[in-house]
PDB file of C-alpha atoms in Angstrom:
ATOM      1  CA  MET A   1       0.000   0.000   0.000  1.00 44.00           C
ATOM      2  CA  LEU A   2       1.170   3.502  -0.757  1.00 44.00           C
ATOM      3  CA  ASN A   3       2.338   5.369   2.328  1.00 47.00           C
ATOM      4  CA  LEU A   4       0.403   8.618   2.228  1.00 45.00           C
ATOM      5  CA  GLY A   5       1.779   9.889   5.519  1.00 45.00           C
ATOM      6  CA  GLN A   6      -0.124  12.971   6.633  1.00 47.00           C
ATOM      7  CA  GLN A   7      -1.152  13.924   3.090  1.00 54.00           C
ATOM      8  CA  LEU A   8      -4.560  15.496   3.771  1.00 52.00           C
ATOM      9  CA  PRO A   9      -6.300  16.841   1.756  1.00 58.00           C
ATOM     10  CA  ARG A  10      -4.880  16.957  -1.782  1.00 74.00           C
ATOM     11  CA  PHE A  11      -7.897  18.705  -3.278  1.00 83.00           C
ATOM     12  CA  THR A  12      -9.467  21.911  -2.023  1.00 88.00           C
ATOM     13  CA  PHE A  13     -12.972  22.130  -3.471  1.00 92.00           C
ATOM     14  CA  CYS A  14     -15.955  19.793  -3.727  1.00 92.00           C
ATOM     15  CA  PRO A  15     -16.638  18.481  -7.259  1.00 91.00           C
ATOM     16  CA  LYS A  16     -20.402  18.487  -6.498  1.00 93.00           C
ATOM     17  CA  CYS A  17     -21.095  21.942  -5.052  1.00 94.00           C
ATOM     18  CA  GLY A  18     -17.765  23.814  -5.031  1.00 93.00           C
ATOM     19  CA  GLY A  19     -17.629  23.973  -1.237  1.00 94.00           C
ATOM     20  CA  VAL A  20     -14.430  23.513   0.740  1.00 93.00           C
ATOM     21  CA  LEU A  21     -13.144  19.980   1.299  1.00 92.00           C
ATOM     22  CA  LYS A  22     -11.851  19.109   4.758  1.00 91.00           C
ATOM     23  CA  GLY A  23      -9.595  16.127   5.407  1.00 87.00           C
ATOM     24  CA  PHE A  24     -10.419  13.376   7.884  1.00 87.00           C
ATOM     25  CA  TRP A  25      -9.406   9.799   8.618  1.00 87.00           C
ATOM     26  CA  ASP A  26     -11.812   6.952   7.880  1.00 85.00           C
ATOM     27  CA  SER A  27     -10.539   3.619   9.268  1.00 86.00           C
ATOM     28  CA  ASN A  28      -6.926   4.798   8.812  1.00 84.00           C
ATOM     29  CA  ILE A  29      -7.611   5.897   5.217  1.00 83.00           C
ATOM     30  CA  PRO A  30      -7.292   9.604   4.386  1.00 83.00           C
ATOM     31  CA  ARG A  31     -10.468  11.078   2.927  1.00 87.00           C
ATOM     32  CA  SER A  32     -11.954  14.484   2.225  1.00 90.00           C
ATOM     33  CA  ALA A  33     -15.529  15.647   2.746  1.00 93.00           C
ATOM     34  CA  CYS A  34     -17.326  18.817   1.767  1.00 94.00           C
ATOM     35  CA  VAL A  35     -18.116  21.087   4.697  1.00 95.00           C
ATOM     36  CA  ASP A  36     -21.207  22.409   2.844  1.00 95.00           C
ATOM     37  CA  CYS A  37     -22.968  19.411   1.278  1.00 95.00           C
ATOM     38  CA  GLY A  38     -21.284  16.511   3.105  1.00 94.00           C
ATOM     39  CA  TYR A  39     -20.117  14.776  -0.084  1.00 94.00           C
ATOM     40  CA  VAL A  40     -17.264  12.378   0.659  1.00 93.00           C
ATOM     41  CA  PHE A  41     -14.579  12.608  -2.023  1.00 88.00           C
ATOM     42  CA  TYR A  42     -13.088   9.168  -2.649  1.00 85.00           C
ATOM     43  CA  GLU A  43      -9.766   9.607  -4.415  1.00 81.00           C
ATOM     44  CA  ASN A  44      -9.677   6.413  -6.450  1.00 85.00           C
ATOM     45  CA  PRO A  45      -6.854   5.228  -8.705  1.00 88.00           C
ATOM     46  CA  VAL A  46      -6.896   5.864 -12.431  1.00 91.00           C
ATOM     47  CA  VAL A  47      -6.776   2.912 -14.829  1.00 96.00           C
ATOM     48  CA  GLY A  48      -4.008   2.348 -17.344  1.00 97.00           C
ATOM     49  CA  VAL A  49      -3.676  -0.270 -20.080  1.00 98.00           C
ATOM     50  CA  ALA A  50      -0.621  -1.700 -21.837  1.00 98.00           C
ATOM     51  CA  GLY A  51      -0.183  -4.041 -24.786  1.00 98.00           C
ATOM     52  CA  ILE A  52       2.247  -6.956 -24.795  1.00 98.00           C
ATOM     53  CA  VAL A  53       3.299  -7.721 -28.366  1.00 98.00           C
ATOM     54  CA  LEU A  54       5.929 -10.392 -28.986  1.00 96.00           C
ATOM     55  CA  ASN A  55       7.525 -11.052 -32.352  1.00 96.00           C
ATOM     56  CA  GLY A  56       8.473 -14.487 -33.738  1.00 92.00           C
ATOM     57  CA  GLU A  57      11.725 -14.490 -31.743  1.00 94.00           C
ATOM     58  CA  GLN A  58       9.758 -13.909 -28.498  1.00 93.00           C
ATOM     59  CA  GLN A  59      11.046 -10.327 -28.256  1.00 96.00           C
ATOM     60  CA  ILE A  60       8.874  -7.639 -26.669  1.00 98.00           C
ATOM     61  CA  LEU A  61       7.905  -4.407 -28.427  1.00 98.00           C
ATOM     62  CA  LEU A  62       8.939  -1.382 -26.339  1.00 98.00           C
ATOM     63  CA  GLY A  63       8.827   2.354 -26.931  1.00 98.00           C
ATOM     64  CA  ARG A  64      11.252   5.038 -25.784  1.00 98.00           C
ATOM     65  CA  ARG A  65       9.514   7.929 -24.070  1.00 97.00           C
ATOM     66  CA  CYS A  66      10.313  11.438 -25.299  1.00 95.00           C
ATOM     67  CA  ARG A  67       8.509  13.646 -22.768  1.00 90.00           C
ATOM     68  CA  GLY A  68       8.448  14.346 -19.067  1.00 88.00           C
ATOM     69  CA  GLN A  69      10.489  12.878 -16.264  1.00 87.00           C
ATOM     70  CA  TYR A  70      10.770   9.487 -18.008  1.00 91.00           C
ATOM     71  CA  SER A  71      12.171  10.877 -21.271  1.00 95.00           C
ATOM     72  CA  GLY A  72      14.821   8.559 -22.728  1.00 97.00           C
ATOM     73  CA  TYR A  73      13.519   5.499 -20.880  1.00 98.00           C
ATOM     74  CA  TRP A  74      11.621   2.613 -22.421  1.00 98.00           C
ATOM     75  CA  CYS A  75       8.189   1.190 -21.642  1.00 97.00           C
ATOM     76  CA  ILE A  76       5.574  -1.215 -22.854  1.00 98.00           C
ATOM     77  CA  PRO A  77       3.215   0.868 -25.058  1.00 98.00           C
ATOM     78  CA  CYS A  78       0.541   2.095 -22.676  1.00 96.00           C
ATOM     79  CA  GLY A  79      -1.862   4.828 -21.691  1.00 95.00           C
ATOM     80  CA  TYR A  80      -4.835   5.792 -19.577  1.00 95.00           C
ATOM     81  CA  VAL A  81      -8.439   4.750 -19.995  1.00 97.00           C
ATOM     82  CA  GLU A  82     -10.689   7.747 -20.630  1.00 96.00           C
ATOM     83  CA  TYR A  83     -13.832   8.030 -18.511  1.00 92.00           C
ATOM     84  CA  HIS A  84     -16.146   6.987 -21.371  1.00 94.00           C
ATOM     85  CA  GLU A  85     -13.945   4.177 -22.758  1.00 96.00           C
ATOM     86  CA  GLU A  86     -14.047   0.429 -22.485  1.00 97.00           C
ATOM     87  CA  VAL A  87     -10.572  -0.910 -21.538  1.00 97.00           C
ATOM     88  CA  HIS A  88     -10.015  -2.848 -24.783  1.00 98.00           C
ATOM     89  CA  GLU A  89     -10.903   0.190 -26.889  1.00 98.00           C
ATOM     90  CA  ALA A  90      -8.593   2.340 -24.765  1.00 98.00           C
ATOM     91  CA  LEU A  91      -5.688   0.001 -25.445  1.00 98.00           C
ATOM     92  CA  GLN A  92      -6.415  -0.048 -29.165  1.00 99.00           C
ATOM     93  CA  ARG A  93      -6.494   3.781 -29.202  1.00 98.00           C
ATOM     94  CA  GLU A  94      -3.342   4.200 -27.106  1.00 97.00           C
ATOM     95  CA  PHE A  95      -1.428   1.570 -29.089  1.00 98.00           C
ATOM     96  CA  LYS A  96      -2.377   3.267 -32.365  1.00 98.00           C
ATOM     97  CA  GLU A  97      -1.337   6.688 -31.021  1.00 97.00           C
ATOM     98  CA  GLU A  98       2.042   5.427 -29.806  1.00 97.00           C
ATOM     99  CA  THR A  99       2.992   2.838 -32.458  1.00 98.00           C
ATOM    100  CA  ASN A 100       0.768   3.459 -35.514  1.00 98.00           C
ATOM    101  CA  LEU A 101      -0.288  -0.190 -35.251  1.00 98.00           C
ATOM    102  CA  ASP A 102      -3.792  -1.616 -35.103  1.00 98.00           C
ATOM    103  CA  ILE A 103      -4.028  -4.453 -32.621  1.00 98.00           C
ATOM    104  CA  GLU A 104      -6.402  -7.140 -31.538  1.00 98.00           C
ATOM    105  CA  VAL A 105      -6.593  -7.078 -27.749  1.00 98.00           C
ATOM    106  CA  LEU A 106      -6.419 -10.588 -26.336  1.00 97.00           C
ATOM    107  CA  ASN A 107      -6.500 -11.920 -22.769  1.00 96.00           C
ATOM    108  CA  PRO A 108      -5.135  -9.987 -19.798  1.00 97.00           C
ATOM    109  CA  PHE A 109      -1.629 -11.044 -18.775  1.00 97.00           C
ATOM    110  CA  THR A 110      -1.610  -9.312 -15.383  1.00 97.00           C
ATOM    111  CA  ALA A 111      -2.977  -6.374 -13.408  1.00 97.00           C
ATOM    112  CA  GLN A 112      -0.763  -4.404 -11.036  1.00 96.00           C
ATOM    113  CA  SER A 113      -0.869  -1.337  -8.820  1.00 93.00           C
ATOM    114  CA  ASN A 114       1.491   1.463  -9.849  1.00 85.00           C
ATOM    115  CA  PHE A 115       2.893   3.618  -7.064  1.00 82.00           C
ATOM    116  CA  HIS A 116       5.821   5.207  -8.944  1.00 77.00           C
ATOM    117  CA  ASP A 117       4.091   8.584  -9.322  1.00 76.00           C
ATOM    118  CA  PRO A 118       3.373  10.127  -5.896  1.00 73.00           C
ATOM    119  CA  ASP A 119       0.699  12.376  -7.428  1.00 74.00           C
ATOM    120  CA  ARG A 120      -1.253   9.595  -9.109  1.00 76.00           C
ATOM    121  CA  HIS A 121      -1.975   6.050  -8.007  1.00 82.00           C
ATOM    122  CA  SER A 122      -2.897   3.948 -10.998  1.00 89.00           C
ATOM    123  CA  VAL A 123      -3.938   0.378 -11.638  1.00 95.00           C
ATOM    124  CA  GLY A 124      -2.512  -1.057 -14.831  1.00 97.00           C
ATOM    125  CA  ILE A 125      -3.838  -3.923 -16.911  1.00 98.00           C
ATOM    126  CA  TRP A 126      -1.316  -5.550 -19.266  1.00 98.00           C
ATOM    127  CA  PHE A 127      -3.025  -7.363 -22.137  1.00 98.00           C
ATOM    128  CA  TRP A 128      -1.654  -9.765 -24.706  1.00 97.00           C
ATOM    129  CA  ALA A 129      -2.085  -8.122 -28.108  1.00 98.00           C
ATOM    130  CA  ARG A 130      -1.652  -9.117 -31.740  1.00 97.00           C
ATOM    131  CA  ILE A 131      -0.790  -6.731 -34.570  1.00 98.00           C
ATOM    132  CA  ILE A 132      -3.452  -6.784 -37.296  1.00 97.00           C
ATOM    133  CA  ASP A 133      -2.470  -3.767 -39.422  1.00 97.00           C
ATOM    134  CA  GLY A 134      -0.298  -0.678 -39.699  1.00 96.00           C
ATOM    135  CA  SER A 135       3.368   0.152 -40.060  1.00 96.00           C
ATOM    136  CA  LEU A 136       5.544   0.568 -36.983  1.00 97.00           C
ATOM    137  CA  SER A 137       6.143   4.288 -36.390  1.00 97.00           C
ATOM    138  CA  PRO A 138       6.555   6.103 -33.052  1.00 96.00           C
ATOM    139  CA  GLY A 139       4.025   8.739 -32.111  1.00 93.00           C
ATOM    140  CA  ASP A 140       2.486  10.607 -29.188  1.00 86.00           C
ATOM    141  CA  ASP A 141       4.843  10.182 -26.193  1.00 91.00           C
ATOM    142  CA  LEU A 142       7.379   7.916 -27.956  1.00 96.00           C
ATOM    143  CA  ASP A 143      10.292   8.732 -30.266  1.00 97.00           C
ATOM    144  CA  GLU A 144      11.577   5.209 -30.950  1.00 98.00           C
ATOM    145  CA  LEU A 145      10.162   1.682 -31.092  1.00 98.00           C
ATOM    146  CA  ASP A 146      12.081  -1.587 -31.075  1.00 98.00           C
ATOM    147  CA  TYR A 147      11.873  -5.247 -30.110  1.00 98.00           C
ATOM    148  CA  PHE A 148      14.044  -6.488 -27.236  1.00 98.00           C
ATOM    149  CA  ASP A 149      15.035  -9.859 -25.846  1.00 97.00           C
ATOM    150  CA  LEU A 150      13.345 -10.406 -22.496  1.00 96.00           C
ATOM    151  CA  ASP A 151      16.732 -11.091 -20.886  1.00 94.00           C
ATOM    152  CA  ASP A 152      18.397  -7.996 -22.394  1.00 97.00           C
ATOM    153  CA  LEU A 153      16.127  -5.021 -21.770  1.00 98.00           C
ATOM    154  CA  PRO A 154      16.972  -1.308 -22.014  1.00 98.00           C
ATOM    155  CA  ASP A 155      16.554   1.106 -19.099  1.00 97.00           C
ATOM    156  CA  LEU A 156      12.852   1.085 -18.247  1.00 97.00           C
ATOM    157  CA  ALA A 157      10.715   4.079 -17.314  1.00 94.00           C
ATOM    158  CA  PHE A 158       8.395   2.358 -14.872  1.00 92.00           C
ATOM    159  CA  PRO A 159       9.235  -0.067 -12.047  1.00 93.00           C
ATOM    160  CA  THR A 160       6.001  -1.945 -12.663  1.00 95.00           C
ATOM    161  CA  ASP A 161       7.002  -2.607 -16.285  1.00 96.00           C
ATOM    162  CA  ARG A 162      10.195  -4.214 -14.914  1.00 96.00           C
ATOM    163  CA  LYS A 163       8.065  -6.459 -12.683  1.00 97.00           C
ATOM    164  CA  VAL A 164       5.714  -7.357 -15.551  1.00 98.00           C
ATOM    165  CA  LEU A 165       8.616  -8.099 -17.903  1.00 98.00           C
ATOM    166  CA  GLU A 166      10.216 -10.379 -15.295  1.00 96.00           C
ATOM    167  CA  MET A 167       6.909 -12.244 -15.018  1.00 96.00           C
ATOM    168  CA  LEU A 168       6.662 -12.378 -18.808  1.00 97.00           C
ATOM    169  CA  HIS A 169      10.214 -13.731 -19.146  1.00 95.00           C
ATOM    170  CA  LYS A 170       9.402 -16.580 -16.726  1.00 94.00           C
ATOM    171  CA  TYR A 171       6.119 -17.285 -18.496  1.00 93.00           C
ATOM    172  CA  VAL A 172       7.673 -17.373 -21.977  1.00 91.00           C
ATOM    173  CA  ALA A 173      10.546 -19.599 -20.777  1.00 85.00           C
ATOM    174  CA  THR A 174       8.050 -22.011 -19.194  1.00 82.00           C
ATOM    175  CA  GLU A 175       5.914 -22.106 -22.346  1.00 74.00           C
ATOM    176  CA  ILE A 176       8.955 -22.768 -24.571  1.00 59.00           C
ATOM    177  CA  ILE A 177      10.036 -25.650 -22.318  1.00 54.00           C
ATOM    178  CA  ARG A 178       6.474 -27.013 -22.316  1.00 53.00           C
ATOM    179  CA  TRP A 179       6.270 -26.688 -26.117  1.00 52.00           C
ATOM    180  CA  LYS A 180       9.616 -28.473 -26.625  1.00 49.00           C
ATOM    181  CA  ALA A 181       8.530 -31.256 -24.260  1.00 47.00           C
ATOM    182  CA  SER A 182       5.269 -31.857 -26.135  1.00 46.00           C
ATOM    183  CA  PRO A 183       5.177 -34.954 -28.393  1.00 51.00           C
TER     184      PRO A 183
END
C-alpha cells in the first residue's frame, strides 16, 4: 500500500457543489468531505492499459519515451483509460497513437498497482495483443520503437514494467520448455 503519511487533503474544493473539502481519517484511510454538502470525495486510482506484443523471436515491443520525467527510458506501449472508454478500446487507441499499429486485444496477462508517481496512483492492466495492421512508427509520447530480448532489456521508465517483464520472461521460458517437451 502507498504510504500517504499525513497527506490530507490533496484537493481543495468539492466536485459536487464547489464547497471547501476538509480532510479526515476513515478507518486509517485519508479522505476528504465537503463542509457544505457533506459529499465524501473518494480519491480512487486511475486505470491504465498496456499491450504486450511479442515477435516471432519472443522479443517484446517497447517504446522510448520522449517527454516528461521518463524521457529517454523505455516502456511497454501504454496509456490511460478515458472516462467513457471500455478498456479494450482504450488500449487499441493508445497503441495506435504510440505505435501506428492496429491491434487485436487478447487476454489480460496481469494487473498491477502502480505507485511510482506520488501524485497519481494507478492500476494497470497488461493485455496480450496481436498486430493486425499498420506500419511501426513512433508517435504521441514515444520517439523510438524496437523489439528487445526479455533477458536484455533497455533502461525502463516504470518499475512496474520491470516487474511485468520479469513475469513475462518466466512465463515465456516455461511455455517454450512445455512446447519443446510436447510430443
